[in-house]
Amino acid sequence: MASHDAGPRGSDPFAETDDQTALRALARDVAERDLAPHARHWDETEEFPEGSWDALRKAELFGITIAERYGGMGMGDVEAAIVLEELARADVSSAILAQLIYNGPPRAIQHLGSDAMRERWLPLAASGEALFCIGISESEAGSAVTQMRARLTPDGDGYRLQGYKNYVTGGHKARCCLVWCRFPGSEGARGIGAVLVDLESEGVTVAGTHVKMGLRGTSEAELAFDDVYVGPEDVLLAGDSTNSSAFKTLISHINHERCGNAAMCLGAAQGSLEYALGYMNDRVIGGRPIAELQGLQWKVADMATQLEGARLLLARALRLAGPDGTPPPLETAMAKTAANLAAKFVCDEAIQLLGGYGYSREYPVERAYRDIRGLCIGAGTVEIQRNFIGSQLVHGATPVGASWRNPLG
Ligand SMILES: Cc1cc2nc3c(=O)[nH]c(=O)nc-3n(C[C@H](O)[C@H](O)[C@H](O)COP(=O)(O)OP(=O)(O)OC[C@H]3O[C@@H](n4cnc5c(N)ncnc54)[C@H](O)[C@@H]3O)c2cc1C
């Protein structure tokens, strides 16, 4: 890939640079050649997509957001979204492997971690030698994250971790987990911080995996931490029981993951729309392709309009992050909501356009629907995004670049 950046072209404010276009082409090539042919297999068997992992590794696609000094390419959220969109267009289960590296713990380590932590973990992430996972949710603390019980108690210079995390994507295969937990004295949001746990440590158990509707290649694990030693060097962000600033930093960092989630929704929906368009032109009923039926053309119009609307919102959130920043919360929440809902609508309509075949597991659109359904829940549900957007607006916020004025602002 050329290092020369030609800058935006034409009058499209979101036009890709030459490097970004080349990256998209590379990701599409890998997705179509190495992911798409096996996507159904991973789904049917619920096997971890080892072949996809190997393909992404071989194409050196794991390192794109990791700094060059740790073996990566030092790119940002825009490039991460480009690759995630292309991979999810073929298979969302496989795209999630890249999402965990781009927008999961390695990104947090890069932005918030110590040099020693970066030296230890980032080369493993960039090269695809190790998978990373994130343990936030617990059975009684999903949306209500500040109800979490995972807790550290002091032990010499370090701590002991006691906790049970559920729905940890890739937790049964990962080497390292970023665990959100309470530091001594913590209550509510105060004192919540995060530590890195080597999953080969004594006291860590994979208690099980969830049996799911979609995203069946990448299981979500239940991880038990029973008195696991956490050294001072493994503290990513210490919680201070007198305030919630560490918790707020962690929450804002989730905006990377939310943008990646939105990008995967756009990719899966794009793949389904393209598939439906091809099918409509091939499927002949009463002597003419169903693509000629205006009632179905209206469906296509609504699908494409929702998809493109969400794409523009995501483009704004991503570009506001800048090359090394974090996507802003309001614009990210809007982008995730729009992409989740657009994907749900588009994939559902794609099934409808294929008729009975759309409902068959032999065609890819029903898998895309089942896959994106999980993305509407992960990384903060649609309802939680709406809570945040609504509460911001009624208290005077406006999205960046909006020409309307909030009378409270
Ligand atoms: C595919 C997938 C992958 C995931 N990966 C991870 C992961 O890697 N790591 C991790 O830690 N977690 C992960 N999760 C867990 C995910 O973050 C939680 O499922 C999510 O936050 C919702 O929590 P919950 O399941 O406890 O639902 P609940 O919080 O119990 O919510 C139930 C319903 O009530 C709604 N609701 C809750 N509170 C409110 C409110 N205040 N206002 C309006 N509606 C509300 C929710 O939107 C939802 O519809 C994953 C989940 C899925 C589905």
GROMACS .gro file of C-alpha atoms and ligand atoms in nm:
model
  462
    1MET     CA    1   0.000   0.000   0.000
    2ALA     CA    2   0.137   0.341  -0.095
    3SER     CA    3   0.217   0.567   0.198
    4HIS     CA    4   0.137   0.877  -0.007
    5ASP     CA    5  -0.193   1.034   0.098
    6ALA     CA    6  -0.356   1.222  -0.187
    7GLY     CA    7  -0.619   1.386   0.038
    8PRO     CA    8  -0.993   1.411  -0.028
    9ARG     CA    9  -1.104   1.428  -0.392
   10GLY     CA   10  -1.382   1.619  -0.564
   11SER     CA   11  -1.663   1.785  -0.378
   12ASP     CA   12  -1.758   1.485  -0.163
   13PRO     CA   13  -1.651   1.584   0.191
   14PHE     CA   14  -1.629   1.216   0.284
   15ALA     CA   15  -1.437   1.105  -0.025
   16GLU     CA   16  -1.177   0.842   0.048
   17THR     CA   17  -0.808   0.908  -0.002
   18ASP     CA   18  -0.614   0.690  -0.244
   19ASP     CA   19  -0.474   0.492   0.049
   20GLN     CA   20  -0.821   0.434   0.189
   21THR     CA   21  -0.950   0.320  -0.150
   22ALA     CA   22  -0.660   0.076  -0.176
   23LEU     CA   23  -0.730  -0.053   0.175
   24ARG     CA   24  -1.097  -0.106   0.087
   25ALA     CA   25  -0.997  -0.298  -0.226
   26LEU     CA   26  -0.762  -0.519  -0.026
   27ALA     CA   27  -1.025  -0.590   0.241
   28ARG     CA   28  -1.290  -0.664  -0.023
   29ASP     CA   29  -1.055  -0.901  -0.200
   30VAL     CA   30  -0.980  -1.094   0.121
   31ALA     CA   31  -1.349  -1.094   0.219
   32GLU     CA   32  -1.471  -1.227  -0.115
   33ARG     CA   33  -1.192  -1.480  -0.163
   34ASP     CA   34  -1.136  -1.611   0.189
   35LEU     CA   35  -1.438  -1.524   0.405
   36ALA     CA   36  -1.753  -1.543   0.191
   37PRO     CA   37  -1.708  -1.906   0.075
   38HIS     CA   38  -1.687  -2.028   0.436
   39ALA     CA   39  -1.935  -1.799   0.608
   40ARG     CA   40  -2.218  -2.049   0.595
   41HIS     CA   41  -1.993  -2.320   0.737
   42TRP     CA   42  -1.897  -2.112   1.043
   43ASP     CA   43  -2.263  -2.031   1.094
   44GLU     CA   44  -2.392  -2.388   1.061
   45THR     CA   45  -2.119  -2.551   1.269
   46GLU     CA   46  -2.064  -2.267   1.519
   47GLU     CA   47  -1.693  -2.329   1.475
   48PHE     CA   48  -1.453  -2.046   1.547
   49PRO     CA   49  -1.356  -1.904   1.203
   50GLU     CA   50  -0.989  -2.008   1.212
   51GLY     CA   51  -0.967  -1.980   0.833
   52SER     CA   52  -1.081  -1.617   0.848
   53TRP     CA   53  -0.832  -1.547   1.126
   54ASP     CA   54  -0.550  -1.690   0.913
   55ALA     CA   55  -0.660  -1.494   0.606
   56LEU     CA   56  -0.673  -1.164   0.793
   57ARG     CA   57  -0.337  -1.236   0.947
   58LYS     CA   58  -0.180  -1.325   0.613
   59ALA     CA   59  -0.316  -1.006   0.457
   60GLU     CA   60  -0.170  -0.810   0.753
   61LEU     CA   61  -0.509  -0.663   0.824
   62PHE     CA   62  -0.495  -0.692   1.202
   63GLY     CA   63  -0.244  -0.412   1.252
   64ILE     CA   64  -0.412  -0.124   1.081
   65THR     CA   65  -0.500   0.079   1.393
   66ILE     CA   66  -0.189  -0.015   1.591
   67ALA     CA   67   0.106   0.226   1.598
   68GLU     CA   68   0.389   0.149   1.357
   69ARG     CA   69   0.641   0.109   1.639
   70TYR     CA   70   0.445  -0.194   1.758
   71GLY     CA   71   0.421  -0.351   1.414
   72GLY     CA   72   0.099  -0.188   1.296
   73MET     CA   73   0.012   0.074   1.035
   74GLY     CA   74  -0.096   0.356   1.264
   75MET     CA   75  -0.426   0.428   1.096
   76GLY     CA   76  -0.746   0.554   1.259
   77ASP     CA   77  -1.119   0.500   1.293
   78VAL     CA   78  -1.199   0.575   0.929
   79GLU     CA   79  -0.970   0.299   0.805
   80ALA     CA   80  -1.094   0.057   1.072
   81ALA     CA   81  -1.451   0.120   0.957
   82ILE     CA   82  -1.359   0.070   0.592
   83VAL     CA   83  -1.214  -0.273   0.660
   84LEU     CA   84  -1.491  -0.377   0.900
   85GLU     CA   85  -1.755  -0.278   0.648
   86GLU     CA   86  -1.592  -0.482   0.375
   87LEU     CA   87  -1.540  -0.788   0.593
   88ALA     CA   88  -1.896  -0.777   0.729
   89ARG     CA   89  -2.032  -0.751   0.375
   90ALA     CA   90  -1.910  -1.112   0.344
   91ASP     CA   91  -1.933  -1.245   0.701
   92VAL     CA   92  -2.002  -1.059   1.023
   93SER     CA   93  -1.870  -1.340   1.246
   94SER     CA   94  -1.530  -1.302   1.080
   95ALA     CA   95  -1.541  -0.920   1.082
   96ILE     CA   96  -1.579  -0.932   1.460
   97LEU     CA   97  -1.229  -1.076   1.489
   98ALA     CA   98  -1.094  -0.756   1.339
   99GLN     CA   99  -1.333  -0.543   1.546
  100LEU     CA  100  -1.190  -0.692   1.867
  101ILE     CA  101  -0.840  -0.591   1.761
  102TYR     CA  102  -0.917  -0.249   1.608
  103ASN     CA  103  -1.171  -0.120   1.856
  104GLY     CA  104  -1.132  -0.350   2.156
  105PRO     CA  105  -0.858  -0.380   2.418
  106PRO     CA  106  -0.559  -0.304   2.188
  107ARG     CA  107  -0.701   0.040   2.111
  108ALA     CA  108  -0.753   0.104   2.482
  109ILE     CA  109  -0.399  -0.015   2.558
  110GLN     CA  110  -0.260   0.214   2.289
  111HIS     CA  111  -0.445   0.521   2.416
  112LEU     CA  112  -0.455   0.460   2.791
  113GLY     CA  113  -0.189   0.201   2.872
  114SER     CA  114   0.170   0.223   2.995
  115ASP     CA  115   0.469   0.174   2.765
  116ALA     CA  116   0.534  -0.167   2.921
  117MET     CA  117   0.177  -0.272   2.853
  118ARG     CA  118   0.203  -0.156   2.494
  119GLU     CA  119   0.533  -0.341   2.445
  120ARG     CA  120   0.385  -0.658   2.584
  121TRP     CA  121   0.050  -0.671   2.405
  122LEU     CA  122   0.039  -0.455   2.093
  123PRO     CA  123   0.285  -0.657   1.880
  124LEU     CA  124   0.072  -0.968   1.951
  125ALA     CA  125  -0.238  -0.780   1.836
  126ALA     CA  126  -0.080  -0.630   1.525
  127SER     CA  127   0.058  -0.962   1.404
  128GLY     CA  128  -0.259  -1.157   1.481
  129GLU     CA  129  -0.077  -1.381   1.727
  130ALA     CA  130  -0.336  -1.323   1.997
  131LEU     CA  131  -0.705  -1.247   2.019
  132PHE     CA  132  -0.830  -0.995   2.274
  133CYS     CA  133  -1.167  -0.971   2.443
  134ILE     CA  134  -1.352  -0.730   2.664
  135GLY     CA  135  -1.533  -0.818   2.987
  136ILE     CA  136  -1.779  -0.551   3.094
  137SER     CA  137  -2.123  -0.715   3.113
  138GLU     CA  138  -2.242  -0.932   3.398
  139SER     CA  139  -2.571  -1.114   3.437
  140GLU     CA  140  -2.709  -0.833   3.657
  141ALA     CA  141  -2.516  -0.552   3.490
  142GLY     CA  142  -2.560  -0.511   3.114
  143SER     CA  143  -2.720  -0.176   3.031
  144ALA     CA  144  -2.700  -0.103   3.403
  145VAL     CA  145  -2.322  -0.131   3.390
  146THR     CA  146  -2.262   0.056   3.715
  147GLN     CA  147  -2.427  -0.236   3.897
  148MET     CA  148  -2.124  -0.453   3.819
  149ARG     CA  149  -1.986  -0.672   4.095
  150ALA     CA  150  -1.640  -0.771   3.965
  151ARG     CA  151  -1.405  -0.638   4.226
  152LEU     CA  152  -1.036  -0.604   4.315
  153THR     CA  153  -0.900  -0.646   4.665
  154PRO     CA  154  -0.547  -0.537   4.753
  155ASP     CA  155  -0.271  -0.801   4.757
  156GLY     CA  156   0.082  -0.669   4.811
  157ASP     CA  157   0.167  -0.428   4.527
  158GLY     CA  158  -0.122  -0.564   4.323
  159TYR     CA  159  -0.473  -0.699   4.358
  160ARG     CA  160  -0.690  -1.012   4.349
  161LEU     CA  161  -0.978  -1.012   4.101
  162GLN     CA  162  -1.308  -1.177   4.182
  163GLY     CA  163  -1.576  -1.161   3.915
  164TYR     CA  164  -1.800  -1.328   3.659
  165LYS     CA  165  -1.841  -1.171   3.317
  166ASN     CA  166  -2.090  -1.288   3.058
  167TYR     CA  167  -2.127  -1.229   2.685
  168VAL     CA  168  -1.752  -1.186   2.637
  169THR     CA  169  -1.709  -1.204   2.259
  170GLY     CA  170  -1.425  -1.442   2.175
  171GLY     CA  171  -1.352  -1.497   2.545
  172HIS     CA  172  -1.305  -1.871   2.496
  173LYS     CA  173  -1.026  -1.814   2.238
  174ALA     CA  174  -0.864  -1.492   2.353
  175ARG     CA  175  -0.532  -1.458   2.529
  176CYS     CA  176  -0.605  -1.128   2.701
  177CYS     CA  177  -0.920  -0.977   2.849
  178LEU     CA  178  -0.978  -0.615   2.939
  179VAL     CA  179  -1.188  -0.647   3.252
  180TRP     CA  180  -1.388  -0.354   3.390
  181CYS     CA  181  -1.407  -0.387   3.766
  182ARG     CA  182  -1.434  -0.210   4.098
  183PHE     CA  183  -1.123  -0.085   4.272
  184PRO     CA  184  -1.120  -0.091   4.655
  185GLY     CA  185  -1.388   0.132   4.807
  186SER     CA  186  -1.581   0.161   4.479
  187GLU     CA  187  -1.957   0.220   4.470
  188GLY     CA  188  -2.183   0.303   4.177
  189ALA     CA  189  -1.977   0.459   3.898
  190ARG     CA  190  -1.713   0.581   4.142
  191GLY     CA  191  -1.402   0.368   4.152
  192ILE     CA  192  -1.475   0.159   3.841
  193GLY     CA  193  -1.156   0.107   3.640
  194ALA     CA  194  -1.007  -0.158   3.413
  195VAL     CA  195  -0.731  -0.419   3.425
  196LEU     CA  196  -0.577  -0.653   3.172
  197VAL     CA  197  -0.593  -1.022   3.254
  198ASP     CA  198  -0.379  -1.280   3.082
  199LEU     CA  199  -0.637  -1.555   3.034
  200GLU     CA  200  -0.373  -1.819   3.098
  201SER     CA  201  -0.351  -1.696   3.458
  202GLU     CA  202  -0.442  -1.920   3.748
  203GLY     CA  203  -0.803  -1.874   3.856
  204VAL     CA  204  -0.949  -1.794   3.511
  205THR     CA  205  -1.214  -2.033   3.381
  206VAL     CA  206  -1.426  -2.034   3.068
  207ALA     CA  207  -1.751  -2.129   3.238
  208GLY     CA  208  -1.943  -2.170   2.913
  209THR     CA  209  -2.049  -2.011   2.586
  210HIS     CA  210  -2.389  -1.865   2.497
  211VAL     CA  211  -2.604  -2.044   2.239
  212LYS     CA  212  -2.715  -1.774   1.997
  213MET     CA  213  -2.938  -1.680   1.705
  214GLY     CA  214  -2.659  -1.532   1.492
  215LEU     CA  215  -2.289  -1.443   1.496
  216ARG     CA  216  -2.246  -1.813   1.550
  217GLY     CA  217  -1.881  -1.825   1.440
  218THR     CA  218  -1.764  -1.602   1.721
  219SER     CA  219  -1.907  -1.729   2.046
  220GLU     CA  220  -1.969  -1.515   2.350
  221ALA     CA  221  -1.812  -1.671   2.658
  222GLU     CA  222  -1.883  -1.661   3.028
  223LEU     CA  223  -1.558  -1.598   3.212
  224ALA     CA  224  -1.506  -1.662   3.581
  225PHE     CA  225  -1.223  -1.487   3.766
  226ASP     CA  226  -1.158  -1.656   4.097
  227ASP     CA  227  -0.898  -1.471   4.302
  228VAL     CA  228  -0.689  -1.397   3.994
  229TYR     CA  229  -0.371  -1.205   4.070
  230VAL     CA  230  -0.347  -0.869   3.892
  231GLY     CA  231  -0.008  -0.701   3.913
  232PRO     CA  232   0.031  -0.322   3.923
  233GLU     CA  233   0.165  -0.341   3.566
  234ASP     CA  234  -0.171  -0.485   3.452
  235VAL     CA  235  -0.380  -0.190   3.566
  236LEU     CA  236  -0.495  -0.006   3.254
  237LEU     CA  237  -0.693   0.260   3.434
  238ALA     CA  238  -0.720   0.267   3.812
  239GLY     CA  239  -1.057   0.351   3.962
  240ASP     CA  240  -1.057   0.614   4.234
  241SER     CA  241  -1.337   0.557   4.485
  242THR     CA  242  -1.386   0.933   4.527
  243ASN     CA  243  -1.486   0.996   4.164
  244SER     CA  244  -1.606   0.840   3.839
  245SER     CA  245  -1.347   0.986   3.604
  246ALA     CA  246  -1.189   0.649   3.513
  247PHE     CA  247  -1.533   0.508   3.440
  248LYS     CA  248  -1.616   0.807   3.217
  249THR     CA  249  -1.292   0.762   3.024
  250LEU     CA  250  -1.371   0.394   2.969
  251ILE     CA  251  -1.725   0.472   2.856
  252SER     CA  252  -1.605   0.733   2.607
  253HIS     CA  253  -1.357   0.481   2.470
  254ILE     CA  254  -1.646   0.250   2.382
  255ASN     CA  255  -1.725   0.500   2.104
  256HIS     CA  256  -1.456   0.330   1.894
  257GLU     CA  257  -1.641   0.001   1.935
  258ARG     CA  258  -1.976   0.164   1.858
  259CYS     CA  259  -1.843   0.305   1.531
  260GLY     CA  260  -1.701  -0.037   1.440
  261ASN     CA  261  -2.034  -0.195   1.525
  262ALA     CA  262  -2.209   0.055   1.295
  263ALA     CA  263  -1.960  -0.012   1.016
  264MET     CA  264  -2.027  -0.386   1.036
  265CYS     CA  265  -2.401  -0.321   1.021
  266LEU     CA  266  -2.354  -0.112   0.708
  267GLY     CA  267  -2.140  -0.381   0.548
  268ALA     CA  268  -2.385  -0.664   0.621
  269ALA     CA  269  -2.678  -0.454   0.500
  270GLN     CA  270  -2.487  -0.352   0.187
  271GLY     CA  271  -2.415  -0.717   0.109
  272SER     CA  272  -2.782  -0.806   0.155
  273LEU     CA  273  -2.902  -0.517  -0.062
  274GLU     CA  274  -2.660  -0.610  -0.339
  275TYR     CA  275  -2.768  -0.972  -0.319
  276ALA     CA  276  -3.136  -0.876  -0.337
  277LEU     CA  277  -3.076  -0.648  -0.638
  278GLY     CA  278  -2.906  -0.932  -0.826
  279TYR     CA  279  -3.185  -1.171  -0.734
  280MET     CA  280  -3.460  -0.929  -0.842
  281ASN     CA  281  -3.309  -0.902  -1.186
  282ASP     CA  282  -3.275  -1.280  -1.223
  283ARG     CA  283  -3.610  -1.382  -1.080
  284VAL     CA  284  -3.872  -1.381  -1.354
  285ILE     CA  285  -4.240  -1.397  -1.262
  286GLY     CA  286  -4.516  -1.364  -1.524
  287GLY     CA  287  -4.262  -1.306  -1.801
  288ARG     CA  288  -4.068  -1.020  -1.641
  289PRO     CA  289  -3.805  -0.981  -1.371
  290ILE     CA  290  -3.945  -0.881  -1.034
  291ALA     CA  291  -3.702  -0.587  -1.049
  292GLU     CA  292  -3.958  -0.426  -1.283
  293LEU     CA  293  -4.229  -0.424  -1.016
  294GLN     CA  294  -4.263  -0.071  -0.884
  295GLY     CA  295  -4.380  -0.191  -0.543
  296LEU     CA  296  -4.050  -0.372  -0.504
  297GLN     CA  297  -3.850  -0.081  -0.642
  298TRP     CA  298  -3.993   0.127  -0.358
  299LYS     CA  299  -3.856  -0.125  -0.112
  300VAL     CA  300  -3.514  -0.092  -0.274
  301ALA     CA  301  -3.541   0.287  -0.258
  302ASP     CA  302  -3.618   0.278   0.115
  303MET     CA  303  -3.342   0.027   0.182
  304ALA     CA  304  -3.077   0.230   0.000
  305THR     CA  305  -3.194   0.559   0.152
  306GLN     CA  306  -3.176   0.428   0.509
  307LEU     CA  307  -2.841   0.269   0.442
  308GLU     CA  308  -2.689   0.583   0.290
  309GLY     CA  309  -2.832   0.803   0.566
  310ALA     CA  310  -2.665   0.585   0.829
  311ARG     CA  311  -2.344   0.584   0.627
  312LEU     CA  312  -2.330   0.963   0.629
  313LEU     CA  313  -2.387   0.978   1.006
  314LEU     CA  314  -2.109   0.726   1.059
  315ALA     CA  315  -1.875   0.913   0.824
  316ARG     CA  316  -1.927   1.228   1.033
  317ALA     CA  317  -1.862   1.054   1.366
  318LEU     CA  318  -1.550   0.884   1.230
  319ARG     CA  319  -1.399   1.196   1.082
  320LEU     CA  320  -1.464   1.393   1.399
  321ALA     CA  321  -1.238   1.146   1.580
  322GLY     CA  322  -0.940   1.266   1.377
  323PRO     CA  323  -0.641   1.041   1.313
  324ASP     CA  324  -0.577   0.952   1.678
  325GLY     CA  325  -0.872   1.074   1.880
  326THR     CA  326  -1.200   0.921   1.997
  327PRO     CA  327  -1.530   0.956   1.810
  328PRO     CA  328  -1.758   1.204   1.992
  329PRO     CA  329  -2.043   1.054   2.197
  330LEU     CA  330  -2.353   1.222   2.054
  331GLU     CA  331  -2.261   1.177   1.689
  332THR     CA  332  -2.147   0.820   1.759
  333ALA     CA  333  -2.472   0.730   1.935
  334MET     CA  334  -2.666   0.868   1.638
  335ALA     CA  335  -2.451   0.675   1.391
  336LYS     CA  336  -2.484   0.347   1.584
  337THR     CA  337  -2.860   0.386   1.622
  338ALA     CA  338  -2.908   0.471   1.255
  339ALA     CA  339  -2.682   0.188   1.135
  340ASN     CA  340  -2.843  -0.071   1.367
  341LEU     CA  341  -3.193   0.025   1.255
  342ALA     CA  342  -3.100   0.057   0.887
  343ALA     CA  343  -2.936  -0.286   0.892
  344LYS     CA  344  -3.237  -0.443   1.062
  345PHE     CA  345  -3.468  -0.288   0.802
  346VAL     CA  346  -3.249  -0.362   0.499
  347CYS     CA  347  -3.170  -0.724   0.592
  348ASP     CA  348  -3.535  -0.792   0.674
  349GLU     CA  349  -3.652  -0.646   0.341
  350ALA     CA  350  -3.382  -0.841   0.155
  351ILE     CA  351  -3.534  -1.162   0.296
  352GLN     CA  352  -3.875  -1.045   0.177
  353LEU     CA  353  -3.748  -0.966  -0.173
  354LEU     CA  354  -3.611  -1.319  -0.208
  355GLY     CA  355  -3.943  -1.469  -0.100
  356GLY     CA  356  -3.917  -1.826   0.030
  357TYR     CA  357  -3.551  -1.843  -0.070
  358GLY     CA  358  -3.482  -1.543   0.152
  359TYR     CA  359  -3.592  -1.749   0.447
  360SER     CA  360  -3.366  -2.040   0.355
  361ARG     CA  361  -3.027  -2.088   0.519
  362GLU     CA  362  -2.891  -2.168   0.172
  363TYR     CA  363  -2.900  -1.796   0.087
  364PRO     CA  364  -2.688  -1.541   0.273
  365VAL     CA  365  -2.947  -1.276   0.355
  366GLU     CA  366  -3.112  -1.455   0.648
  367ARG     CA  367  -2.770  -1.507   0.807
  368ALA     CA  368  -2.694  -1.136   0.773
  369TYR     CA  369  -3.025  -1.059   0.943
  370ARG     CA  370  -2.948  -1.292   1.235
  371ASP     CA  371  -2.595  -1.154   1.264
  372ILE     CA  372  -2.679  -0.785   1.269
  373ARG     CA  373  -2.957  -0.852   1.520
  374GLY     CA  374  -2.687  -0.912   1.782
  375LEU     CA  375  -2.512  -0.588   1.687
  376CYS     CA  376  -2.830  -0.397   1.783
  377ILE     CA  377  -2.775  -0.526   2.140
  378GLY     CA  378  -2.394  -0.532   2.177
  379ALA     CA  379  -2.188  -0.217   2.253
  380GLY     CA  380  -2.492  -0.051   2.413
  381THR     CA  381  -2.843  -0.132   2.294
  382VAL     CA  382  -3.041   0.089   2.059
  383GLU     CA  383  -3.253   0.195   2.359
  384ILE     CA  384  -2.949   0.302   2.556
  385GLN     CA  385  -2.821   0.505   2.258
  386ARG     CA  386  -3.161   0.673   2.233
  387ASN     CA  387  -3.160   0.750   2.605
  388PHE     CA  388  -2.828   0.923   2.563
  389ILE     CA  389  -2.922   1.115   2.246
  390GLY     CA  390  -3.253   1.228   2.393
  391SER     CA  391  -3.106   1.337   2.725
  392GLN     CA  392  -2.834   1.534   2.546
  393LEU     CA  393  -3.083   1.714   2.324
  394VAL     CA  394  -3.324   1.812   2.600
  395HIS     CA  395  -3.031   1.956   2.790
  396GLY     CA  396  -2.917   2.179   2.508
  397ALA     CA  397  -2.673   1.976   2.296
  398THR     CA  398  -2.671   1.983   1.916
  399PRO     CA  399  -2.474   1.753   1.687
  400VAL     CA  400  -2.157   1.899   1.539
  401GLY     CA  401  -2.223   2.077   1.211
  402ALA     CA  402  -2.600   2.091   1.264
  403SER     CA  403  -2.742   2.423   1.149
  404TRP     CA  404  -3.036   2.414   1.390
  405ARG     CA  405  -2.999   2.588   1.720
  406ASN     CA  406  -3.106   2.420   2.040
  407PRO     CA  407  -3.283   2.693   2.242
  408LEU     CA  408  -3.132   2.547   2.560
  409GLY     CA  409  -2.777   2.534   2.420
  410LIG     C1  410  -2.360  -1.026   2.013
  410LIG     C2  411  -2.326  -0.965   2.145
  410LIG     C3  412  -2.195  -0.944   2.179
  410LIG     C4  413  -2.161  -0.891   2.302
  410LIG     N1  414  -2.029  -0.876   2.334
  410LIG     C5  415  -1.997  -0.831   2.457
  410LIG     C6  416  -1.859  -0.826   2.496
  410LIG     O1  417  -1.769  -0.861   2.418
  410LIG     N2  418  -1.830  -0.783   2.621
  410LIG     C7  419  -1.926  -0.745   2.708
  410LIG     O2  420  -1.892  -0.706   2.818
  410LIG     N3  421  -2.057  -0.751   2.675
  410LIG     C8  422  -2.095  -0.794   2.552
  410LIG     N4  423  -2.226  -0.806   2.518
  410LIG     C9  424  -2.328  -0.775   2.617
  410LIG    C10  425  -2.404  -0.648   2.586
  410LIG     O3  426  -2.322  -0.537   2.608
  410LIG    C11  427  -2.530  -0.649   2.673
  410LIG     O4  428  -2.611  -0.757   2.632
  410LIG    C12  429  -2.606  -0.518   2.659
  410LIG     O5  430  -2.536  -0.412   2.717
  410LIG    C13  431  -2.746  -0.526   2.721
  410LIG     O6  432  -2.739  -0.574   2.852
  410LIG     P1  433  -2.833  -0.693   2.898
  410LIG     O7  434  -2.820  -0.805   2.803
  410LIG     O8  435  -2.806  -0.719   3.040
  410LIG     O9  436  -2.982  -0.637   2.881
  410LIG     P2  437  -3.057  -0.545   2.986
  410LIG    O10  438  -2.968  -0.437   3.030
  410LIG    O11  439  -3.121  -0.631   3.088
  410LIG    O12  440  -3.171  -0.483   2.894
  410LIG    C14  441  -3.292  -0.551   2.858
  410LIG    C15  442  -3.372  -0.459   2.769
  410LIG    O13  443  -3.407  -0.340   2.842
  410LIG    C16  444  -3.360  -0.226   2.775
  410LIG     N5  445  -3.316  -0.129   2.873
  410LIG    C17  446  -3.233  -0.149   2.977
  410LIG     N6  447  -3.215  -0.035   3.045
  410LIG    C18  448  -3.290   0.058   2.984
  410LIG    C19  449  -3.316   0.196   3.007
  410LIG     N7  450  -3.259   0.262   3.109
  410LIG     N8  451  -3.400   0.261   2.922
  410LIG    C20  452  -3.458   0.197   2.817
  410LIG     N9  453  -3.437   0.067   2.790
  410LIG    C21  454  -3.354  -0.001   2.873
  410LIG    C22  455  -3.244  -0.276   2.688
  410LIG    O14  456  -3.221  -0.190   2.577
  410LIG    C23  457  -3.297  -0.411   2.646
  410LIG    O15  458  -3.385  -0.395   2.538
  410LIG    C24  459  -2.262  -0.857   2.394
  410LIG    C25  460  -2.395  -0.878   2.360
  410LIG    C26  461  -2.427  -0.932   2.237
  410LIG    C27  462  -2.572  -0.957   2.203
   0.00000   0.00000   0.00000
